[in-house]
PDB file of C-alpha atoms and ligand atoms in Angstrom:
ATOM      1  CA  MET A   1      -5.809   0.248  -0.266  1.00 97.00           C
ATOM      2  CA  ARG A   2      -8.796  -0.654  -2.019  1.00 97.00           C
ATOM      3  CA  ILE A   3     -11.000  -3.707  -0.376  1.00 98.00           C
ATOM      4  CA  LYS A   4     -14.150  -4.987  -1.249  1.00 98.00           C
ATOM      5  CA  ILE A   5     -16.585  -7.343   0.086  1.00 98.00           C
ATOM      6  CA  LEU A   6     -17.588  -9.905  -2.152  1.00 98.00           C
ATOM      7  CA  GLY A   7     -19.299 -11.493   0.844  1.00 98.00           C
ATOM      8  CA  SER A   8     -20.582 -10.926   4.168  1.00 98.00           C
ATOM      9  CA  ALA A   9     -22.650 -14.070   5.570  1.00 98.00           C
ATOM     10  CA  ALA A  10     -21.410 -16.928   7.440  1.00 98.00           C
ATOM     11  CA  GLY A  11     -20.997 -20.488   6.238  1.00 96.00           C
ATOM     12  CA  GLY A  12     -24.068 -21.617   3.964  1.00 96.00           C
ATOM     13  CA  GLY A  13     -24.822 -17.925   3.017  1.00 98.00           C
ATOM     14  CA  PHE A  14     -28.397 -15.862   3.225  1.00 98.00           C
ATOM     15  CA  PRO A  15     -30.714 -17.901   2.766  1.00 98.00           C
ATOM     16  CA  GLN A  16     -29.118 -21.529   3.688  1.00 98.00           C
ATOM     17  CA  TRP A  17     -30.149 -24.082   0.910  1.00 98.00           C
ATOM     18  CA  ASN A  18     -31.239 -26.218   4.015  1.00 95.00           C
ATOM     19  CA  CYS A  19     -32.940 -23.783   6.395  1.00 95.00           C
ATOM     20  CA  ASN A  20     -36.193 -22.861   7.151  1.00 95.00           C
ATOM     21  CA  CYS A  21     -35.976 -20.137   9.839  1.00 96.00           C
ATOM     22  CA  ARG A  22     -37.597 -17.053  10.335  1.00 96.00           C
ATOM     23  CA  ASN A  23     -35.051 -15.034   8.390  1.00 98.00           C
ATOM     24  CA  CYS A  24     -34.667 -17.304   5.284  1.00 98.00           C
ATOM     25  CA  GLU A  25     -38.224 -18.523   4.984  1.00 98.00           C
ATOM     26  CA  SER A  26     -39.412 -14.947   4.670  1.00 98.00           C
ATOM     27  CA  LEU A  27     -36.201 -13.589   2.514  1.00 98.00           C
ATOM     28  CA  ARG A  28     -37.625 -16.772  -0.162  1.00 98.00           C
ATOM     29  CA  ALA A  29     -40.834 -15.304   0.394  1.00 98.00           C
ATOM     30  CA  GLY A  30     -39.618 -11.770  -0.014  1.00 98.00           C
ATOM     31  CA  THR A  31     -41.015 -10.325   2.869  1.00 98.00           C
ATOM     32  CA  PHE A  32     -37.813  -9.692   4.655  1.00 98.00           C
ATOM     33  CA  ALA A  33     -36.532  -6.554   5.349  1.00 98.00           C
ATOM     34  CA  GLY A  34     -32.972  -7.013   4.579  1.00 98.00           C
ATOM     35  CA  LYS A  35     -30.506  -8.386   1.818  1.00 98.00           C
ATOM     36  CA  SER A  36     -29.606 -12.072   0.462  1.00 98.00           C
ATOM     37  CA  ARG A  37     -25.674 -12.848   1.152  1.00 98.00           C
ATOM     38  CA  THR A  38     -23.022 -15.007  -0.168  1.00 98.00           C
ATOM     39  CA  GLN A  39     -20.539 -16.220   2.105  1.00 98.00           C
ATOM     40  CA  THR A  40     -18.015 -14.106   3.376  1.00 98.00           C
ATOM     41  CA  GLN A  41     -14.992 -13.667   1.071  1.00 98.00           C
ATOM     42  CA  VAL A  42     -12.861  -9.953   0.989  1.00 98.00           C
ATOM     43  CA  ALA A  43     -10.179  -8.841  -1.674  1.00 98.00           C
ATOM     44  CA  ILE A  44      -7.919  -6.107  -0.963  1.00 98.00           C
ATOM     45  CA  SER A  45      -5.334  -4.608  -3.665  1.00 98.00           C
ATOM     46  CA  SER A  46      -3.328  -1.220  -3.262  1.00 96.00           C
ATOM     47  CA  ASP A  47      -3.072  -0.593  -7.037  1.00 95.00           C
ATOM     48  CA  ASP A  48      -6.081  -1.778  -8.691  1.00 94.00           C
ATOM     49  CA  ARG A  49      -4.615  -3.925 -10.630  1.00 95.00           C
ATOM     50  CA  THR A  50      -3.005  -6.710  -8.524  1.00 96.00           C
ATOM     51  CA  TRP A  51      -5.703  -8.420  -5.903  1.00 98.00           C
ATOM     52  CA  PHE A  52      -5.333 -10.629  -3.149  1.00 98.00           C
ATOM     53  CA  LEU A  53      -8.006 -12.290  -1.450  1.00 98.00           C
ATOM     54  CA  LEU A  54      -9.124 -12.699   2.497  1.00 98.00           C
ATOM     55  CA  ASN A  55      -9.708 -16.749   2.639  1.00 98.00           C
ATOM     56  CA  THR A  56     -11.774 -18.063  -0.342  1.00 98.00           C
ATOM     57  CA  SER A  57     -15.356 -18.726  -0.148  1.00 98.00           C
ATOM     58  CA  PRO A  58     -17.361 -21.283  -1.874  1.00 98.00           C
ATOM     59  CA  ASP A  59     -19.040 -18.863  -3.403  1.00 98.00           C
ATOM     60  CA  LEU A  60     -15.828 -17.508  -5.144  1.00 98.00           C
ATOM     61  CA  ARG A  61     -16.616 -18.393  -8.445  1.00 98.00           C
ATOM     62  CA  THR A  62     -19.741 -16.231  -8.523  1.00 98.00           C
ATOM     63  CA  GLN A  63     -18.315 -13.441  -6.727  1.00 98.00           C
ATOM     64  CA  ILE A  64     -15.809 -12.951  -8.879  1.00 98.00           C
ATOM     65  CA  GLU A  65     -18.162 -13.017 -11.923  1.00 98.00           C
ATOM     66  CA  ALA A  66     -20.044  -9.958 -10.178  1.00 98.00           C
ATOM     67  CA  THR A  67     -16.825  -8.083  -9.629  1.00 98.00           C
ATOM     68  CA  PRO A  68     -15.127  -6.605 -12.915  1.00 97.00           C
ATOM     69  CA  VAL A  69     -11.684  -5.671 -11.012  1.00 97.00           C
ATOM     70  CA  LEU A  70     -11.205  -9.576 -10.921  1.00 98.00           C
ATOM     71  CA  HIS A  71     -11.778 -10.656 -14.463  1.00 97.00           C
ATOM     72  CA  PRO A  72      -9.274 -11.601 -16.996  1.00 96.00           C
ATOM     73  CA  GLN A  73      -7.447  -8.113 -18.102  1.00 92.00           C
ATOM     74  CA  ASN A  74      -5.541 -10.195 -20.642  1.00 91.00           C
ATOM     75  CA  ALA A  75      -6.032 -12.721 -23.756  1.00 90.00           C
ATOM     76  CA  GLY A  76      -6.257 -16.108 -22.857  1.00 90.00           C
ATOM     77  CA  ARG A  77      -5.802 -17.487 -19.161  1.00 92.00           C
ATOM     78  CA  ASP A  78      -4.731 -14.864 -16.791  1.00 92.00           C
ATOM     79  CA  SER A  79      -6.498 -13.858 -13.456  1.00 96.00           C
ATOM     80  CA  PRO A  80      -5.588 -10.457 -11.548  1.00 97.00           C
ATOM     81  CA  ILE A  81      -5.606 -12.479  -8.605  1.00 98.00           C
ATOM     82  CA  SER A  82      -2.086 -13.085  -7.348  1.00 97.00           C
ATOM     83  CA  ALA A  83      -2.572 -14.345  -3.508  1.00 98.00           C
ATOM     84  CA  VAL A  84      -4.637 -16.046  -1.451  1.00 98.00           C
ATOM     85  CA  LEU A  85      -4.239 -15.483   2.577  1.00 98.00           C
ATOM     86  CA  LEU A  86      -5.848 -18.045   4.785  1.00 98.00           C
ATOM     87  CA  THR A  87      -6.739 -17.319   8.038  1.00 98.00           C
ATOM     88  CA  SER A  88      -8.033 -20.867   8.801  1.00 98.00           C
ATOM     89  CA  GLY A  89      -8.426 -24.467   7.363  1.00 98.00           C
ATOM     90  CA  ASP A  90     -12.675 -24.159   7.876  1.00 97.00           C
ATOM     91  CA  VAL A  91     -14.580 -25.303   5.109  1.00 97.00           C
ATOM     92  CA  ASP A  92     -16.086 -21.625   4.184  1.00 95.00           C
ATOM     93  CA  GLN A  93     -12.278 -20.167   4.101  1.00 97.00           C
ATOM     94  CA  ILE A  94     -10.913 -22.876   2.213  1.00 98.00           C
ATOM     95  CA  ALA A  95     -13.343 -24.269  -0.056  1.00 98.00           C
ATOM     96  CA  GLY A  96     -13.267 -21.609  -3.039  1.00 98.00           C
ATOM     97  CA  LEU A  97      -9.310 -22.873  -3.754  1.00 98.00           C
ATOM     98  CA  LEU A  98     -11.042 -25.505  -5.510  1.00 97.00           C
ATOM     99  CA  SER A  99     -12.850 -22.295  -7.743  1.00 97.00           C
ATOM    100  CA  LEU A 100      -9.442 -21.419  -8.124  1.00 97.00           C
ATOM    101  CA  ARG A 101      -7.530 -24.696 -10.555  1.00 93.00           C
ATOM    102  CA  GLU A 102      -7.899 -25.168 -13.983  1.00 91.00           C
ATOM    103  CA  LEU A 103      -3.484 -24.423 -13.936  1.00 92.00           C
ATOM    104  CA  GLN A 104      -3.557 -20.636 -12.943  1.00 94.00           C
ATOM    105  CA  PRO A 105      -0.631 -19.969 -10.779  1.00 95.00           C
ATOM    106  CA  PHE A 106      -0.903 -17.587  -7.974  1.00 97.00           C
ATOM    107  CA  ARG A 107       0.182 -17.804  -4.175  1.00 98.00           C
ATOM    108  CA  VAL A 108      -1.188 -19.001  -0.987  1.00 98.00           C
ATOM    109  CA  TYR A 109      -0.456 -18.126   2.456  1.00 98.00           C
ATOM    110  CA  CYS A 110      -1.115 -20.151   5.164  1.00 98.00           C
ATOM    111  CA  THR A 111       0.274 -21.351   8.507  1.00 98.00           C
ATOM    112  CA  ALA A 112       2.507 -24.510   8.223  1.00 98.00           C
ATOM    113  CA  SER A 113      -0.154 -26.869   9.664  1.00 98.00           C
ATOM    114  CA  ILE A 114      -3.252 -25.620   7.404  1.00 98.00           C
ATOM    115  CA  GLN A 115      -0.493 -26.184   4.704  1.00 98.00           C
ATOM    116  CA  ARG A 116      -0.400 -30.025   5.929  1.00 97.00           C
ATOM    117  CA  ILE A 117      -3.979 -30.547   6.390  1.00 98.00           C
ATOM    118  CA  LEU A 118      -5.179 -28.855   2.858  1.00 98.00           C
ATOM    119  CA  GLN A 119      -2.149 -31.074   0.841  1.00 96.00           C
ATOM    120  CA  GLU A 120      -1.386 -34.079   2.933  1.00 96.00           C
ATOM    121  CA  ASP A 121      -4.852 -35.043   4.091  1.00 97.00           C
ATOM    122  CA  ASN A 122      -7.159 -34.025   1.641  1.00 97.00           C
ATOM    123  CA  SER A 123      -6.000 -34.553  -1.859  1.00 96.00           C
ATOM    124  CA  VAL A 124      -8.410 -32.618  -4.102  1.00 97.00           C
ATOM    125  CA  PHE A 125      -6.324 -29.649  -2.949  1.00 97.00           C
ATOM    126  CA  ARG A 126      -3.422 -31.644  -5.377  1.00 96.00           C
ATOM    127  CA  MET A 127      -5.433 -30.020  -8.377  1.00 96.00           C
ATOM    128  CA  LEU A 128      -3.960 -26.752  -7.445  1.00 96.00           C
ATOM    129  CA  ASN A 129      -0.539 -28.440  -8.220  1.00 95.00           C
ATOM    130  CA  ARG A 130      -0.601 -30.186 -11.222  1.00 95.00           C
ATOM    131  CA  ALA A 131       1.745 -28.363 -12.944  1.00 93.00           C
ATOM    132  CA  ALA A 132       5.357 -27.061 -11.507  1.00 91.00           C
ATOM    133  CA  ASP A 133       4.659 -23.739 -12.194  1.00 88.00           C
ATOM    134  CA  GLN A 134       0.897 -23.443 -10.437  1.00 95.00           C
ATOM    135  CA  VAL A 135       0.499 -22.772  -7.124  1.00 96.00           C
ATOM    136  CA  LEU A 136       2.830 -21.365  -4.884  1.00 97.00           C
ATOM    137  CA  TRP A 137       2.609 -22.429  -0.904  1.00 97.00           C
ATOM    138  CA  THR A 138       4.252 -19.966   1.340  1.00 97.00           C
ATOM    139  CA  GLU A 139       4.444 -20.583   5.109  1.00 97.00           C
ATOM    140  CA  ILE A 140       3.689 -17.732   7.499  1.00 98.00           C
ATOM    141  CA  SER A 141       3.979 -17.630  11.204  1.00 97.00           C
ATOM    142  CA  SER A 142       1.063 -17.673  13.440  1.00 97.00           C
ATOM    143  CA  ASP A 143       2.744 -14.674  15.185  1.00 96.00           C
ATOM    144  CA  GLY A 144       4.604 -12.666  12.411  1.00 93.00           C
ATOM    145  CA  ASN A 145       4.940 -10.226   9.794  1.00 97.00           C
ATOM    146  CA  PHE A 146       5.405 -10.626   6.085  1.00 98.00           C
ATOM    147  CA  THR A 147       4.439  -9.064   3.017  1.00 98.00           C
ATOM    148  CA  LEU A 148       1.943  -9.599  -0.306  1.00 98.00           C
ATOM    149  CA  LEU A 149       4.077 -10.324  -2.993  1.00 97.00           C
ATOM    150  CA  THR A 150       2.859 -10.422  -6.540  1.00 94.00           C
ATOM    151  CA  MET A 151       2.918 -14.141  -8.488  1.00 91.00           C
ATOM    152  CA  ALA A 152       5.923 -12.326 -10.221  1.00 91.00           C
ATOM    153  CA  GLY A 153       7.805 -11.626  -6.441  1.00 94.00           C
ATOM    154  CA  LYS A 154       6.986  -8.205  -6.529  1.00 96.00           C
ATOM    155  CA  ASP A 155       6.399  -6.409  -2.994  1.00 96.00           C
ATOM    156  CA  SER A 156       2.521  -5.654  -3.029  1.00 96.00           C
ATOM    157  CA  GLY A 157       2.922  -2.885  -1.049  1.00 94.00           C
ATOM    158  CA  ILE A 158       0.622  -4.575   1.365  1.00 98.00           C
ATOM    159  CA  SER A 159       2.168  -5.898   4.887  1.00 98.00           C
ATOM    160  CA  CYS A 160       0.194  -8.026   6.976  1.00 98.00           C
ATOM    161  CA  ALA A 161       0.382  -8.791  10.731  1.00 98.00           C
ATOM    162  CA  ALA A 162      -1.151 -12.651  12.169  1.00 98.00           C
ATOM    163  CA  PHE A 163      -1.572 -13.459  15.317  1.00 98.00           C
ATOM    164  CA  SER A 164      -3.293 -16.598  16.712  1.00 98.00           C
ATOM    165  CA  LEU A 165      -7.149 -16.233  17.753  1.00 97.00           C
ATOM    166  CA  GLY A 166      -7.958 -20.083  18.745  1.00 95.00           C
ATOM    167  CA  ALA A 167      -6.548 -23.055  18.650  1.00 96.00           C
ATOM    168  CA  ARG A 168      -9.721 -25.176  17.731  1.00 96.00           C
ATOM    169  CA  TYR A 169      -9.468 -27.249  14.049  1.00 97.00           C
ATOM    170  CA  PRO A 170     -11.982 -27.742  11.645  1.00 96.00           C
ATOM    171  CA  ALA A 171     -14.175 -30.999  12.711  1.00 95.00           C
ATOM    172  CA  TYR A 172     -13.002 -32.636   9.494  1.00 97.00           C
ATOM    173  CA  VAL A 173      -9.322 -32.743  10.539  1.00 98.00           C
ATOM    174  CA  SER A 174      -8.869 -35.982  12.415  1.00 97.00           C
ATOM    175  CA  GLN A 175      -7.796 -36.614  16.245  1.00 96.00           C
ATOM    176  CA  GLU A 176      -4.718 -37.565  15.213  1.00 96.00           C
ATOM    177  CA  ARG A 177      -3.962 -34.833  12.829  1.00 97.00           C
ATOM    178  CA  THR A 178      -4.875 -32.380  15.405  1.00 97.00           C
ATOM    179  CA  ALA A 179      -2.156 -33.861  17.750  1.00 97.00           C
ATOM    180  CA  SER A 180       0.649 -33.182  15.670  1.00 97.00           C
ATOM    181  CA  LEU A 181      -0.525 -29.669  14.423  1.00 98.00           C
ATOM    182  CA  LYS A 182       0.306 -26.611  16.414  1.00 97.00           C
ATOM    183  CA  SER A 183      -2.527 -25.362  18.549  1.00 97.00           C
ATOM    184  CA  GLU A 184      -1.612 -21.210  17.241  1.00 98.00           C
ATOM    185  CA  ASP A 185      -1.582 -21.926  13.996  1.00 98.00           C
ATOM    186  CA  ALA A 186      -5.982 -23.335  13.865  1.00 98.00           C
ATOM    187  CA  LEU A 187      -7.193 -19.472  13.638  1.00 98.00           C
ATOM    188  CA  LEU A 188      -5.118 -16.422  12.574  1.00 98.00           C
ATOM    189  CA  GLY A 189      -6.314 -13.067  12.721  1.00 98.00           C
ATOM    190  CA  VAL A 190      -4.700 -10.283  10.520  1.00 98.00           C
ATOM    191  CA  ILE A 191      -4.329  -6.759  10.278  1.00 98.00           C
ATOM    192  CA  VAL A 192      -3.611  -5.702   6.647  1.00 98.00           C
ATOM    193  CA  THR A 193      -1.354  -2.329   6.562  1.00 98.00           C
ATOM    194  CA  SER A 194      -1.084  -0.288   3.145  1.00 96.00           C
ATOM    195  CA  SER A 195       2.157   1.310   1.936  1.00 91.00           C
ATOM    196  CA  ALA A 196       0.198   4.731   2.098  1.00 91.00           C
ATOM    197  CA  GLY A 197      -0.282   3.523   6.197  1.00 92.00           C
ATOM    198  CA  GLY A 198      -4.746   2.340   5.786  1.00 96.00           C
ATOM    199  CA  ARG A 199      -4.821  -0.218   8.461  1.00 98.00           C
ATOM    200  CA  LEU A 200      -7.650  -3.054   7.534  1.00 98.00           C
ATOM    201  CA  ALA A 201      -8.193  -5.515  10.571  1.00 98.00           C
ATOM    202  CA  HIS A 202      -9.754  -9.168   9.451  1.00 98.00           C
ATOM    203  CA  MET A 203     -11.245 -11.216  11.633  1.00 98.00           C
ATOM    204  CA  PRO A 204     -14.326 -13.206  10.781  1.00 98.00           C
ATOM    205  CA  ALA A 205     -13.800 -16.041  13.334  1.00 98.00           C
ATOM    206  CA  VAL A 206     -13.318 -14.538  16.898  1.00 98.00           C
ATOM    207  CA  PRO A 207     -13.562 -17.249  19.758  1.00 98.00           C
ATOM    208  CA  ALA A 208     -13.451 -14.374  22.343  1.00 97.00           C
ATOM    209  CA  VAL A 209     -11.655 -10.575  22.912  1.00 97.00           C
ATOM    210  CA  ASP A 210      -9.370 -10.233  25.444  1.00 96.00           C
ATOM    211  CA  GLU A 211      -6.713  -7.057  26.360  1.00 97.00           C
ATOM    212  CA  SER A 212      -4.189  -7.938  24.114  1.00 96.00           C
ATOM    213  CA  LEU A 213      -6.822  -7.962  21.270  1.00 97.00           C
ATOM    214  CA  LEU A 214      -8.440  -4.566  21.914  1.00 97.00           C
ATOM    215  CA  GLN A 215      -4.915  -3.358  21.975  1.00 97.00           C
ATOM    216  CA  ARG A 216      -3.974  -4.517  18.997  1.00 96.00           C
ATOM    217  CA  LEU A 217      -7.292  -3.346  17.049  1.00 97.00           C
ATOM    218  CA  GLU A 218      -7.006   0.663  18.824  1.00 96.00           C
ATOM    219  CA  ASP A 219      -5.425   2.091  15.892  1.00 95.00           C
ATOM    220  CA  ALA A 220      -7.354  -0.192  13.263  1.00 98.00           C
ATOM    221  CA  ASP A 221      -8.758   2.408   9.853  1.00 98.00           C
ATOM    222  CA  LEU A 222     -11.227  -0.453   9.661  1.00 98.00           C
ATOM    223  CA  LEU A 223     -12.355  -3.538  11.212  1.00 98.00           C
ATOM    224  CA  LEU A 224     -14.322  -6.384   9.667  1.00 98.00           C
ATOM    225  CA  PHE A 225     -15.692  -8.350  12.831  1.00 98.00           C
ATOM    226  CA  ASP A 226     -17.325 -11.806  13.314  1.00 98.00           C
ATOM    227  CA  GLY A 227     -20.665 -11.399  13.735  1.00 98.00           C
ATOM    228  CA  THR A 228     -21.695 -14.847  13.169  1.00 98.00           C
ATOM    229  CA  PHE A 229     -24.255 -14.772  15.973  1.00 98.00           C
ATOM    230  CA  TRP A 230     -26.680 -12.558  17.835  1.00 98.00           C
ATOM    231  CA  SER A 231     -26.742 -14.556  20.859  1.00 98.00           C
ATOM    232  CA  ASP A 232     -25.035 -17.643  22.754  1.00 97.00           C
ATOM    233  CA  ASP A 233     -27.531 -19.937  22.039  1.00 96.00           C
ATOM    234  CA  GLU A 234     -29.104 -18.949  18.520  1.00 96.00           C
ATOM    235  CA  LEU A 235     -28.831 -22.243  16.445  1.00 93.00           C
ATOM    236  CA  ILE A 236     -30.048 -24.317  19.548  1.00 94.00           C
ATOM    237  CA  ARG A 237     -33.287 -22.333  19.544  1.00 92.00           C
ATOM    238  CA  VAL A 238     -33.699 -22.835  15.758  1.00 89.00           C
ATOM    239  CA  GLN A 239     -32.588 -26.430  15.994  1.00 86.00           C
ATOM    240  CA  GLY A 240     -33.712 -27.919  18.596  1.00 88.00           C
ATOM    241  CA  SER A 241     -29.965 -29.192  19.312  1.00 89.00           C
ATOM    242  CA  GLY A 242     -27.264 -28.404  18.568  1.00 89.00           C
ATOM    243  CA  SER A 243     -23.848 -26.275  19.606  1.00 93.00           C
ATOM    244  CA  THR A 244     -23.288 -22.852  21.269  1.00 96.00           C
ATOM    245  CA  ALA A 245     -21.782 -19.781  19.459  1.00 97.00           C
ATOM    246  CA  ARG A 246     -18.795 -20.105  21.886  1.00 96.00           C
ATOM    247  CA  GLU A 247     -18.740 -23.591  21.414  1.00 95.00           C
ATOM    248  CA  MET A 248     -18.584 -23.175  17.639  1.00 95.00           C
ATOM    249  CA  GLY A 249     -15.773 -20.740  18.202  1.00 96.00           C
ATOM    250  CA  HIS A 250     -17.610 -17.157  17.823  1.00 98.00           C
ATOM    251  CA  ILE A 251     -18.093 -14.495  20.349  1.00 98.00           C
ATOM    252  CA  PRO A 252     -21.725 -13.700  20.228  1.00 98.00           C
ATOM    253  CA  VAL A 253     -22.866  -9.871  19.271  1.00 98.00           C
ATOM    254  CA  SER A 254     -25.392  -9.379  21.914  1.00 98.00           C
ATOM    255  CA  GLY A 255     -24.793  -9.593  25.865  1.00 96.00           C
ATOM    256  CA  ALA A 256     -23.270  -8.484  28.714  1.00 95.00           C
ATOM    257  CA  GLU A 257     -19.774 -10.462  27.004  1.00 95.00           C
ATOM    258  CA  GLY A 258     -20.715 -10.404  23.353  1.00 98.00           C
ATOM    259  CA  SER A 259     -19.049  -7.922  20.940  1.00 98.00           C
ATOM    260  CA  LEU A 260     -20.917  -5.141  20.985  1.00 98.00           C
ATOM    261  CA  ARG A 261     -20.325  -4.300  24.726  1.00 97.00           C
ATOM    262  CA  LYS A 262     -16.471  -5.773  24.726  1.00 98.00           C
ATOM    263  CA  LEU A 263     -15.565  -3.549  21.563  1.00 98.00           C
ATOM    264  CA  ALA A 264     -17.639  -0.468  22.845  1.00 97.00           C
ATOM    265  CA  GLY A 265     -14.330   1.504  23.669  1.00 96.00           C
ATOM    266  CA  LEU A 266     -12.753   1.560  20.492  1.00 96.00           C
ATOM    267  CA  ARG A 267     -13.127   4.638  18.788  1.00 93.00           C
ATOM    268  CA  ARG A 268     -10.814   4.915  15.611  1.00 96.00           C
ATOM    269  CA  PRO A 269     -11.936   2.066  13.827  1.00 97.00           C
ATOM    270  CA  ARG A 270     -15.076   1.868  11.050  1.00 98.00           C
ATOM    271  CA  LYS A 271     -16.674  -0.937  12.888  1.00 98.00           C
ATOM    272  CA  VAL A 272     -18.590  -3.694  10.064  1.00 98.00           C
ATOM    273  CA  PHE A 273     -19.711  -6.871  11.084  1.00 98.00           C
ATOM    274  CA  VAL A 274     -18.850  -9.892   8.707  1.00 98.00           C
ATOM    275  CA  HIS A 275     -19.346 -13.700   8.155  1.00 98.00           C
ATOM    276  CA  VAL A 276     -23.231 -13.077   9.613  1.00 98.00           C
ATOM    277  CA  ASN A 277     -25.233 -16.322  10.619  1.00 98.00           C
ATOM    278  CA  ASN A 278     -28.331 -16.452   8.202  1.00 98.00           C
ATOM    279  CA  THR A 279     -29.965 -16.980  11.601  1.00 97.00           C
ATOM    280  CA  ASN A 280     -28.592 -13.591  13.185  1.00 98.00           C
ATOM    281  CA  PRO A 281     -31.789 -11.590  13.353  1.00 98.00           C
ATOM    282  CA  MET A 282     -29.471  -8.399  12.778  1.00 98.00           C
ATOM    283  CA  LEU A 283     -30.076  -9.026   9.132  1.00 98.00           C
ATOM    284  CA  ASP A 284     -33.584  -7.489   9.451  1.00 98.00           C
ATOM    285  CA  GLU A 285     -33.248  -3.938   9.040  1.00 98.00           C
ATOM    286  CA  SER A 286     -36.721  -3.328  10.634  1.00 98.00           C
ATOM    287  CA  GLY A 287     -36.042  -5.445  13.743  1.00 98.00           C
ATOM    288  CA  PRO A 288     -34.413  -4.176  17.224  1.00 98.00           C
ATOM    289  CA  GLU A 289     -31.204  -5.807  17.147  1.00 98.00           C
ATOM    290  CA  TYR A 290     -30.200  -4.296  13.427  1.00 98.00           C
ATOM    291  CA  ARG A 291     -31.440  -0.600  15.511  1.00 98.00           C
ATOM    292  CA  GLU A 292     -29.147  -1.581  18.450  1.00 98.00           C
ATOM    293  CA  VAL A 293     -26.318  -2.412  16.240  1.00 98.00           C
ATOM    294  CA  ARG A 294     -26.376   0.980  14.139  1.00 98.00           C
ATOM    295  CA  ALA A 295     -26.881   2.732  17.323  1.00 98.00           C
ATOM    296  CA  ALA A 296     -23.795   1.313  18.819  1.00 97.00           C
ATOM    297  CA  GLY A 297     -22.117   2.566  15.711  1.00 97.00           C
ATOM    298  CA  TRP A 298     -21.770  -0.791  13.930  1.00 98.00           C
ATOM    299  CA  GLU A 299     -22.676  -1.634  10.526  1.00 98.00           C
ATOM    300  CA  VAL A 300     -23.363  -5.001   9.274  1.00 98.00           C
ATOM    301  CA  ALA A 301     -21.554  -5.803   5.754  1.00 98.00           C
ATOM    302  CA  GLU A 302     -23.636  -6.380   2.740  1.00 98.00           C
ATOM    303  CA  ASP A 303     -22.265  -7.849  -0.509  1.00 98.00           C
ATOM    304  CA  GLY A 304     -20.696  -5.216  -3.043  1.00 98.00           C
ATOM    305  CA  TRP A 305     -19.379  -2.505  -0.356  1.00 98.00           C
ATOM    306  CA  GLY A 306     -16.264  -1.229  -1.051  1.00 98.00           C
ATOM    307  CA  PHE A 307     -13.775   0.762   1.056  1.00 98.00           C
ATOM    308  CA  ASP A 308     -10.750   2.896   0.258  1.00 97.00           C
ATOM    309  CA  LEU A 309      -7.922   3.297   3.143  1.00 95.00           C
TER     310      LEU A 309
HETATM  311 ZN1   ZN B 401     -31.746 -19.559   7.867  1.00 61.18          ZN
END
């Protein structure tokens, strides 16, 4: 299975349009010891011809253009992208769906609750179903296994195990709507397995790490994990107010209860942080936070990275 990191930043990207934090400011000034990043986007394939997107970032159009295997391969209108798997309704996971309009058929795998939010409450997504043979919505359970199918209905050789990671819906979902939805549908983690046996665990948003999550991750080959914030009060310190990392549904990287410590016992997977917020000091490759992450055996994903499992 081939895995491509098309984007690795959290919502807003790096730099973020309205941010002048130390990272964003010095990146713009050309003095930052690190790389710019688009918003987190992953693509996977078992045959290098048919591709599946894990979520759809707001930067998807430029990410596709930067990735030749995702360009049309045949004359006329065509795309190697067969399907999209959505793990939440967050804007930075779904906004790219709007870049996939233009009457192109593909599948969308998501929970029934996310489908209702997108199709019933947000009429702009009707652009995906203007024609009868356009987007095929496939409901998945928040606790179950399914196989990714090509648009033609062929088994891709990639199977997925989904599990619930949290009960928090995005702020744009009304309280009335939230009350009618299953809480376990709000946020999924997925373990993706190729027919050859390679296992990818993808979880760009993780509110907390418990024993059952650790067990699920033990036999993964590659872990793409929530690296949004270094510390719980990071945004408050930059903005002067706001929410903590945990209140926003992200376990911080550092600290006694952070992901570095919590996942330190995982021996098998290659451990890579994705969804890194522009304020996170571990983006600075000359700084102590970056050194601490690398010394702990973790990597900080960059746009354009690829893996073969
Ligand atoms: Zn910033």
